[in-house]
């Protein structure tokens, strides 16, 4: 199965660690990162899509993507 996640958060080291953790679990960057301003919180927000192929498993809507 092919899995897709969109990671997002404030533009800080925690976001970078979130993406780094996913990469170290075998996820791969998909597309370009996004960057936008949240006017309500007055902070910059980041986003990055990641994908992963998992052999021998079938997709089910109830799976917890972060377990992979």
PDB file of N, CA, C and O in Angstrom:
ATOM      1  N   UNK A   1       0.847  -1.173   0.000  1.00  0.00           N
ATOM      2  CA  UNK A   1       0.000   0.000   0.000  1.00  0.00           C
ATOM      3  C   UNK A   1       0.886   1.226   0.000  1.00  0.00           C
ATOM      4  O   UNK A   1       2.030   1.184   0.451  1.00  0.00           O
ATOM      5  N   UNK A   2       0.377   2.290  -0.528  1.00  0.00           N
ATOM      6  CA  UNK A   2       1.068   3.584  -0.506  1.00  0.00           C
ATOM      7  C   UNK A   2       0.350   4.467   0.494  1.00  0.00           C
ATOM      8  O   UNK A   2      -0.873   4.578   0.460  1.00  0.00           O
ATOM      9  N   UNK A   3       1.122   5.067   1.392  1.00  0.00           N
ATOM     10  CA  UNK A   3       0.558   5.942   2.419  1.00  0.00           C
ATOM     11  C   UNK A   3       0.942   7.389   2.143  1.00  0.00           C
ATOM     12  O   UNK A   3       2.016   7.666   1.612  1.00  0.00           O
ATOM     13  N   UNK A   4       0.079   8.302   2.550  1.00  0.00           N
ATOM     14  CA  UNK A   4       0.288   9.740   2.384  1.00  0.00           C
ATOM     15  C   UNK A   4      -0.013  10.428   3.706  1.00  0.00           C
ATOM     16  O   UNK A   4      -1.004  10.107   4.369  1.00  0.00           O
ATOM     17  N   UNK A   5       0.851  11.348   4.084  1.00  0.00           N
ATOM     18  CA  UNK A   5       0.609  12.196   5.257  1.00  0.00           C
ATOM     19  C   UNK A   5       0.970  13.620   4.901  1.00  0.00           C
ATOM     20  O   UNK A   5       1.874  13.862   4.100  1.00  0.00           O
ATOM     21  N   UNK A   6       0.273  14.571   5.529  1.00  0.00           N
ATOM     22  CA  UNK A   6       0.649  15.965   5.405  1.00  0.00           C
ATOM     23  C   UNK A   6       1.009  16.452   6.799  1.00  0.00           C
ATOM     24  O   UNK A   6       0.160  16.499   7.694  1.00  0.00           O
ATOM     25  N   UNK A   7       2.272  16.751   6.977  1.00  0.00           N
ATOM     26  CA  UNK A   7       2.768  17.228   8.265  1.00  0.00           C
ATOM     27  C   UNK A   7       2.690  18.747   8.268  1.00  0.00           C
ATOM     28  O   UNK A   7       3.050  19.398   7.293  1.00  0.00           O
ATOM     29  N   UNK A   8       2.237  19.317   9.379  1.00  0.00           N
ATOM     30  CA  UNK A   8       2.139  20.773   9.460  1.00  0.00           C
ATOM     31  C   UNK A   8       2.408  21.229  10.880  1.00  0.00           C
ATOM     32  O   UNK A   8       2.322  20.461  11.832  1.00  0.00           O
ATOM     33  N   UNK A   9       2.738  22.497  10.992  1.00  0.00           N
ATOM     34  CA  UNK A   9       2.972  23.077  12.300  1.00  0.00           C
ATOM     35  C   UNK A   9       3.633  24.427  12.188  1.00  0.00           C
ATOM     36  O   UNK A   9       3.969  24.876  11.090  1.00  0.00           O
ATOM     37  N   UNK A  10       3.830  25.079  13.326  1.00  0.00           N
ATOM     38  CA  UNK A  10       4.527  26.366  13.331  1.00  0.00           C
ATOM     39  C   UNK A  10       5.952  26.211  12.788  1.00  0.00           C
ATOM     40  O   UNK A  10       6.538  25.145  12.876  1.00  0.00           O
ATOM     41  N   UNK A  11       6.462  27.288  12.231  1.00  0.00           N
ATOM     42  CA  UNK A  11       7.828  27.296  11.697  1.00  0.00           C
ATOM     43  C   UNK A  11       8.817  27.348  12.861  1.00  0.00           C
ATOM     44  O   UNK A  11       9.281  28.408  13.259  1.00  0.00           O
ATOM     45  N   UNK A  12       9.095  26.163  13.415  1.00  0.00           N
ATOM     46  CA  UNK A  12      10.040  26.080  14.528  1.00  0.00           C
ATOM     47  C   UNK A  12      10.789  24.752  14.455  1.00  0.00           C
ATOM     48  O   UNK A  12      10.556  23.948  13.552  1.00  0.00           O
ATOM     49  N   UNK A  13      11.674  24.534  15.387  1.00  0.00           N
ATOM     50  CA  UNK A  13      12.473  23.310  15.353  1.00  0.00           C
ATOM     51  C   UNK A  13      11.610  22.066  15.553  1.00  0.00           C
ATOM     52  O   UNK A  13      11.941  20.997  15.037  1.00  0.00           O
ATOM     53  N   UNK A  14      10.489  22.175  16.253  1.00  0.00           N
ATOM     54  CA  UNK A  14       9.613  21.016  16.452  1.00  0.00           C
ATOM     55  C   UNK A  14       9.077  20.513  15.115  1.00  0.00           C
ATOM     56  O   UNK A  14       8.960  19.300  14.905  1.00  0.00           O
ATOM     57  N   UNK A  15       8.748  21.430  14.200  1.00  0.00           N
ATOM     58  CA  UNK A  15       8.285  21.007  12.882  1.00  0.00           C
ATOM     59  C   UNK A  15       9.403  20.278  12.149  1.00  0.00           C
ATOM     60  O   UNK A  15       9.180  19.230  11.542  1.00  0.00           O
ATOM     61  N   UNK A  16      10.604  20.815  12.181  1.00  0.00           N
ATOM     62  CA  UNK A  16      11.742  20.164  11.519  1.00  0.00           C
ATOM     63  C   UNK A  16      11.994  18.779  12.111  1.00  0.00           C
ATOM     64  O   UNK A  16      12.273  17.824  11.377  1.00  0.00           O
ATOM     65  N   UNK A  17      11.864  18.642  13.414  1.00  0.00           N
ATOM     66  CA  UNK A  17      12.036  17.336  14.046  1.00  0.00           C
ATOM     67  C   UNK A  17      10.926  16.370  13.629  1.00  0.00           C
ATOM     68  O   UNK A  17      11.173  15.172  13.464  1.00  0.00           O
ATOM     69  N   UNK A  18       9.706  16.869  13.445  1.00  0.00           N
ATOM     70  CA  UNK A  18       8.589  16.032  13.006  1.00  0.00           C
ATOM     71  C   UNK A  18       8.870  15.457  11.618  1.00  0.00           C
ATOM     72  O   UNK A  18       8.678  14.265  11.374  1.00  0.00           O
ATOM     73  N   UNK A  19       9.352  16.300  10.712  1.00  0.00           N
ATOM     74  CA  UNK A  19       9.682  15.841   9.363  1.00  0.00           C
ATOM     75  C   UNK A  19      10.883  14.892   9.410  1.00  0.00           C
ATOM     76  O   UNK A  19      10.882  13.833   8.771  1.00  0.00           O
ATOM     77  N   UNK A  20      11.892  15.231  10.191  1.00  0.00           N
ATOM     78  CA  UNK A  20      13.074  14.381  10.319  1.00  0.00           C
ATOM     79  C   UNK A  20      12.705  13.006  10.862  1.00  0.00           C
ATOM     80  O   UNK A  20      13.194  11.981  10.368  1.00  0.00           O
ATOM     81  N   UNK A  21      11.829  12.949  11.850  1.00  0.00           N
ATOM     82  CA  UNK A  21      11.395  11.662  12.412  1.00  0.00           C
ATOM     83  C   UNK A  21      10.698  10.826  11.346  1.00  0.00           C
ATOM     84  O   UNK A  21      10.932   9.615  11.243  1.00  0.00           O
ATOM     85  N   UNK A  22       9.842  11.453  10.539  1.00  0.00           N
ATOM     86  CA  UNK A  22       9.155  10.724   9.468  1.00  0.00           C
ATOM     87  C   UNK A  22      10.155  10.181   8.451  1.00  0.00           C
ATOM     88  O   UNK A  22      10.056   9.022   8.025  1.00  0.00           O
ATOM     89  N   UNK A  23      11.134  10.993   8.076  1.00  0.00           N
ATOM     90  CA  UNK A  23      12.150  10.537   7.118  1.00  0.00           C
ATOM     91  C   UNK A  23      12.925   9.348   7.678  1.00  0.00           C
ATOM     92  O   UNK A  23      13.240   8.402   6.946  1.00  0.00           O
ATOM     93  N   UNK A  24      13.211   9.374   8.961  1.00  0.00           N
ATOM     94  CA  UNK A  24      13.956   8.286   9.582  1.00  0.00           C
ATOM     95  C   UNK A  24      13.114   7.026   9.769  1.00  0.00           C
ATOM     96  O   UNK A  24      13.660   5.955  10.030  1.00  0.00           O
ATOM     97  N   UNK A  25      11.788   7.148   9.626  1.00  0.00           N
ATOM     98  CA  UNK A  25      10.909   5.975   9.663  1.00  0.00           C
ATOM     99  C   UNK A  25      10.618   5.453   8.261  1.00  0.00           C
ATOM    100  O   UNK A  25       9.767   4.600   8.070  1.00  0.00           O
ATOM    101  N   UNK A  26      11.309   6.006   7.257  1.00  0.00           N
ATOM    102  CA  UNK A  26      11.158   5.514   5.897  1.00  0.00           C
ATOM    103  C   UNK A  26      10.212   6.299   5.008  1.00  0.00           C
ATOM    104  O   UNK A  26       9.982   5.920   3.862  1.00  0.00           O
ATOM    105  N   UNK A  27       9.641   7.387   5.515  1.00  0.00           N
ATOM    106  CA  UNK A  27       8.790   8.238   4.690  1.00  0.00           C
ATOM    107  C   UNK A  27       9.685   9.047   3.747  1.00  0.00           C
ATOM    108  O   UNK A  27      10.857   9.294   4.041  1.00  0.00           O
ATOM    109  N   UNK A  28       9.127   9.485   2.612  1.00  0.00           N
ATOM    110  CA  UNK A  28       9.870  10.270   1.624  1.00  0.00           C
ATOM    111  C   UNK A  28       9.117  11.566   1.359  1.00  0.00           C
ATOM    112  O   UNK A  28       7.887  11.581   1.314  1.00  0.00           O
ATOM    113  N   UNK A  29       9.870  12.646   1.173  1.00  0.00           N
ATOM    114  CA  UNK A  29       9.254  13.932   0.853  1.00  0.00           C
ATOM    115  C   UNK A  29       8.479  13.818  -0.448  1.00  0.00           C
ATOM    116  O   UNK A  29       8.910  13.142  -1.388  1.00  0.00           O
ATOM    117  N   UNK A  30       7.330  14.465  -0.513  1.00  0.00           N
ATOM    118  CA  UNK A  30       6.490  14.458  -1.704  1.00  0.00           C
ATOM    119  C   UNK A  30       6.124  15.895  -2.021  1.00  0.00           C
ATOM    120  O   UNK A  30       5.388  16.545  -1.280  1.00  0.00           O
ATOM    121  N   UNK A  31       6.677  16.414  -3.100  1.00  0.00           N
ATOM    122  CA  UNK A  31       6.396  17.794  -3.480  1.00  0.00           C
ATOM    123  C   UNK A  31       7.186  18.788  -2.655  1.00  0.00           C
ATOM    124  O   UNK A  31       8.034  18.427  -1.836  1.00  0.00           O
ATOM    125  N   UNK A  32       6.883  20.020  -2.878  1.00  0.00           N
ATOM    126  CA  UNK A  32       7.580  21.115  -2.192  1.00  0.00           C
ATOM    127  C   UNK A  32       6.910  21.425  -0.861  1.00  0.00           C
ATOM    128  O   UNK A  32       5.707  21.236  -0.711  1.00  0.00           O
ATOM    129  N   UNK A  33       7.680  21.948   0.092  1.00  0.00           N
ATOM    130  CA  UNK A  33       7.066  22.378   1.349  1.00  0.00           C
ATOM    131  C   UNK A  33       6.205  23.617   1.120  1.00  0.00           C
ATOM    132  O   UNK A  33       6.368  24.330   0.132  1.00  0.00           O
ATOM    133  N   UNK A  34       5.278  23.843   2.038  1.00  0.00           N
ATOM    134  CA  UNK A  34       4.437  25.040   1.973  1.00  0.00           C
ATOM    135  C   UNK A  34       4.761  25.925   3.169  1.00  0.00           C
ATOM    136  O   UNK A  34       5.263  25.456   4.197  1.00  0.00           O
ATOM    137  N   UNK A  35       4.464  27.185   3.023  1.00  0.00           N
ATOM    138  CA  UNK A  35       4.789  28.167   4.042  1.00  0.00           C
ATOM    139  C   UNK A  35       3.717  29.239   3.997  1.00  0.00           C
ATOM    140  O   UNK A  35       3.439  29.784   2.932  1.00  0.00           O
ATOM    141  N   UNK A  36       3.081  29.530   5.108  1.00  0.00           N
ATOM    142  CA  UNK A  36       2.050  30.568   5.106  1.00  0.00           C
ATOM    143  C   UNK A  36       1.999  31.272   6.456  1.00  0.00           C
ATOM    144  O   UNK A  36       2.518  30.774   7.453  1.00  0.00           O
ATOM    145  N   UNK A  37       1.356  32.413   6.461  1.00  0.00           N
ATOM    146  CA  UNK A  37       1.221  33.219   7.665  1.00  0.00           C
ATOM    147  C   UNK A  37      -0.153  33.001   8.272  1.00  0.00           C
ATOM    148  O   UNK A  37      -1.170  33.140   7.594  1.00  0.00           O
ATOM    149  N   UNK A  38      -0.201  32.660   9.553  1.00  0.00           N
ATOM    150  CA  UNK A  38      -1.458  32.528  10.278  1.00  0.00           C
ATOM    151  C   UNK A  38      -1.729  33.877  10.937  1.00  0.00           C
ATOM    152  O   UNK A  38      -1.088  34.235  11.935  1.00  0.00           O
ATOM    153  N   UNK A  39      -2.667  34.612  10.382  1.00  0.00           N
ATOM    154  CA  UNK A  39      -2.951  35.971  10.875  1.00  0.00           C
ATOM    155  C   UNK A  39      -3.517  35.961  12.289  1.00  0.00           C
ATOM    156  O   UNK A  39      -3.290  36.894  13.055  1.00  0.00           O
ATOM    157  N   UNK A  40      -4.244  34.899  12.644  1.00  0.00           N
ATOM    158  CA  UNK A  40      -4.844  34.828  13.973  1.00  0.00           C
ATOM    159  C   UNK A  40      -3.778  34.696  15.063  1.00  0.00           C
ATOM    160  O   UNK A  40      -3.842  35.363  16.094  1.00  0.00           O
ATOM    161  N   UNK A  41      -2.798  33.826  14.831  1.00  0.00           N
ATOM    162  CA  UNK A  41      -1.743  33.605  15.836  1.00  0.00           C
ATOM    163  C   UNK A  41      -0.486  34.420  15.554  1.00  0.00           C
ATOM    164  O   UNK A  41       0.444  34.415  16.343  1.00  0.00           O
ATOM    165  N   UNK A  42      -0.480  35.083  14.402  1.00  0.00           N
ATOM    166  CA  UNK A  42       0.673  35.897  13.983  1.00  0.00           C
ATOM    167  C   UNK A  42       1.961  35.071  13.916  1.00  0.00           C
ATOM    168  O   UNK A  42       3.035  35.533  14.313  1.00  0.00           O
ATOM    169  N   UNK A  43       1.848  33.841  13.401  1.00  0.00           N
ATOM    170  CA  UNK A  43       3.006  32.959  13.253  1.00  0.00           C
ATOM    171  C   UNK A  43       3.076  32.410  11.836  1.00  0.00           C
ATOM    172  O   UNK A  43       2.067  32.292  11.147  1.00  0.00           O
ATOM    173  N   UNK A  44       4.277  32.065  11.434  1.00  0.00           N
ATOM    174  CA  UNK A  44       4.474  31.394  10.150  1.00  0.00           C
ATOM    175  C   UNK A  44       4.228  29.905  10.357  1.00  0.00           C
ATOM    176  O   UNK A  44       4.631  29.337  11.377  1.00  0.00           O
ATOM    177  N   UNK A  45       3.560  29.288   9.389  1.00  0.00           N
ATOM    178  CA  UNK A  45       3.232  27.865   9.459  1.00  0.00           C
ATOM    179  C   UNK A  45       3.903  27.144   8.291  1.00  0.00           C
ATOM    180  O   UNK A  45       4.016  27.684   7.193  1.00  0.00           O
ATOM    181  N   UNK A  46       4.346  25.903   8.548  1.00  0.00           N
ATOM    182  CA  UNK A  46       4.987  25.074   7.533  1.00  0.00           C
ATOM    183  C   UNK A  46       4.146  23.838   7.273  1.00  0.00           C
ATOM    184  O   UNK A  46       3.428  23.363   8.155  1.00  0.00           O
ATOM    185  N   UNK A  47       4.294  23.280   6.091  1.00  0.00           N
ATOM    186  CA  UNK A  47       3.653  22.020   5.759  1.00  0.00           C
ATOM    187  C   UNK A  47       4.519  21.242   4.793  1.00  0.00           C
ATOM    188  O   UNK A  47       5.216  21.837   3.960  1.00  0.00           O
ATOM    189  N   UNK A  48       4.490  19.916   4.912  1.00  0.00           N
ATOM    190  CA  UNK A  48       5.249  19.065   4.011  1.00  0.00           C
ATOM    191  C   UNK A  48       4.517  17.741   3.858  1.00  0.00           C
ATOM    192  O   UNK A  48       4.184  17.092   4.845  1.00  0.00           O
ATOM    193  N   UNK A  49       4.261  17.356   2.612  1.00  0.00           N
ATOM    194  CA  UNK A  49       3.662  16.055   2.331  1.00  0.00           C
ATOM    195  C   UNK A  49       4.768  15.005   2.324  1.00  0.00           C
ATOM    196  O   UNK A  49       5.888  15.258   1.860  1.00  0.00           O
ATOM    197  N   UNK A  50       4.438  13.825   2.841  1.00  0.00           N
ATOM    198  CA  UNK A  50       5.359  12.688   2.823  1.00  0.00           C
ATOM    199  C   UNK A  50       4.578  11.444   2.394  1.00  0.00           C
ATOM    200  O   UNK A  50       3.368  11.346   2.624  1.00  0.00           O
ATOM    201  N   UNK A  51       5.265  10.511   1.745  1.00  0.00           N
ATOM    202  CA  UNK A  51       4.657   9.261   1.296  1.00  0.00           C
ATOM    203  C   UNK A  51       5.539   8.088   1.701  1.00  0.00           C
ATOM    204  O   UNK A  51       6.732   8.253   1.950  1.00  0.00           O
ATOM    205  N   UNK A  52       4.913   6.915   1.751  1.00  0.00           N
ATOM    206  CA  UNK A  52       5.655   5.704   2.104  1.00  0.00           C
ATOM    207  C   UNK A  52       4.962   4.498   1.487  1.00  0.00           C
ATOM    208  O   UNK A  52       3.731   4.403   1.510  1.00  0.00           O
ATOM    209  N   UNK A  53       5.753   3.582   0.925  1.00  0.00           N
ATOM    210  CA  UNK A  53       5.240   2.305   0.427  1.00  0.00           C
ATOM    211  C   UNK A  53       5.416   1.269   1.516  1.00  0.00           C
ATOM    212  O   UNK A  53       6.484   1.169   2.126  1.00  0.00           O
ATOM    213  N   UNK A  54       4.361   0.518   1.793  1.00  0.00           N
ATOM    214  CA  UNK A  54       4.406  -0.553   2.787  1.00  0.00           C
ATOM    215  C   UNK A  54       3.985  -1.837   2.082  1.00  0.00           C
ATOM    216  O   UNK A  54       2.841  -1.959   1.634  1.00  0.00           O
ATOM    217  N   UNK A  55       4.914  -2.778   1.960  1.00  0.00           N
ATOM    218  CA  UNK A  55       4.629  -4.042   1.293  1.00  0.00           C
ATOM    219  C   UNK A  55       3.861  -4.987   2.208  1.00  0.00           C
ATOM    220  O   UNK A  55       4.049  -4.980   3.424  1.00  0.00           O
ATOM    221  N   UNK A  56       3.010  -5.799   1.602  1.00  0.00           N
ATOM    222  CA  UNK A  56       2.316  -6.847   2.328  1.00  0.00           C
ATOM    223  C   UNK A  56       1.157  -6.404   3.190  1.00  0.00           C
ATOM    224  O   UNK A  56       0.635  -7.187   3.980  1.00  0.00           O
ATOM    225  N   UNK A  57       0.746  -5.176   3.080  1.00  0.00           N
ATOM    226  CA  UNK A  57      -0.382  -4.658   3.866  1.00  0.00           C
ATOM    227  C   UNK A  57      -1.407  -4.044   2.917  1.00  0.00           C
ATOM    228  O   UNK A  57      -1.057  -3.487   1.887  1.00  0.00           O
ATOM    229  N   UNK A  58      -2.666  -4.161   3.281  1.00  0.00           N
ATOM    230  CA  UNK A  58      -3.737  -3.517   2.530  1.00  0.00           C
ATOM    231  C   UNK A  58      -4.214  -2.292   3.299  1.00  0.00           C
ATOM    232  O   UNK A  58      -4.319  -2.318   4.525  1.00  0.00           O
ATOM    233  N   UNK A  59      -4.522  -1.251   2.561  1.00  0.00           N
ATOM    234  CA  UNK A  59      -4.990  -0.018   3.182  1.00  0.00           C
ATOM    235  C   UNK A  59      -6.378  -0.217   3.784  1.00  0.00           C
ATOM    236  O   UNK A  59      -7.256  -0.840   3.198  1.00  0.00           O
ATOM    237  N   UNK A  60      -6.549   0.330   4.966  1.00  0.00           N
ATOM    238  CA  UNK A  60      -7.850   0.398   5.631  1.00  0.00           C
ATOM    239  C   UNK A  60      -7.981   1.793   6.223  1.00  0.00           C
ATOM    240  O   UNK A  60      -7.027   2.308   6.810  1.00  0.00           O
ATOM    241  N   UNK A  61      -9.135   2.425   6.082  1.00  0.00           N
ATOM    242  CA  UNK A  61      -9.295   3.804   6.563  1.00  0.00           C
ATOM    243  C   UNK A  61      -9.000   4.001   8.046  1.00  0.00           C
ATOM    244  O   UNK A  61      -8.668   5.098   8.462  1.00  0.00           O
ATOM    245  N   UNK A  62      -9.075   2.967   8.852  1.00  0.00           N
ATOM    246  CA  UNK A  62      -8.865   3.125  10.286  1.00  0.00           C
ATOM    247  C   UNK A  62      -7.422   3.042  10.736  1.00  0.00           C
ATOM    248  O   UNK A  62      -7.142   3.215  11.922  1.00  0.00           O
ATOM    249  N   UNK A  63      -6.476   2.822   9.808  1.00  0.00           N
ATOM    250  CA  UNK A  63      -5.080   2.675  10.246  1.00  0.00           C
ATOM    251  C   UNK A  63      -4.530   4.002  10.752  1.00  0.00           C
ATOM    252  O   UNK A  63      -4.954   5.075  10.329  1.00  0.00           O
ATOM    253  N   UNK A  64      -3.621   3.908  11.694  1.00  0.00           N
ATOM    254  CA  UNK A  64      -2.969   5.102  12.229  1.00  0.00           C
ATOM    255  C   UNK A  64      -1.684   5.316  11.434  1.00  0.00           C
ATOM    256  O   UNK A  64      -0.725   4.564  11.561  1.00  0.00           O
ATOM    257  N   UNK A  65      -1.680   6.333  10.583  1.00  0.00           N
ATOM    258  CA  UNK A  65      -0.573   6.562   9.678  1.00  0.00           C
ATOM    259  C   UNK A  65       0.752   6.777  10.405  1.00  0.00           C
ATOM    260  O   UNK A  65       1.799   6.367   9.929  1.00  0.00           O
ATOM    261  N   UNK A  66       0.715   7.418  11.552  1.00  0.00           N
ATOM    262  CA  UNK A  66       1.961   7.689  12.282  1.00  0.00           C
ATOM    263  C   UNK A  66       2.597   6.428  12.842  1.00  0.00           C
ATOM    264  O   UNK A  66       3.744   6.460  13.281  1.00  0.00           O
ATOM    265  N   UNK A  67       1.877   5.285  12.830  1.00  0.00           N
ATOM    266  CA  UNK A  67       2.471   4.031  13.269  1.00  0.00           C
ATOM    267  C   UNK A  67       3.451   3.466  12.254  1.00  0.00           C
ATOM    268  O   UNK A  67       4.220   2.570  12.564  1.00  0.00           O
ATOM    269  N   UNK A  68       3.399   4.001  11.035  1.00  0.00           N
ATOM    270  CA  UNK A  68       4.273   3.487   9.973  1.00  0.00           C
ATOM    271  C   UNK A  68       5.457   4.351   9.819  1.00  0.00           C
ATOM    272  O   UNK A  68       6.052   5.004   9.553  1.00  0.00           O
TER     273      UNK A  68
END
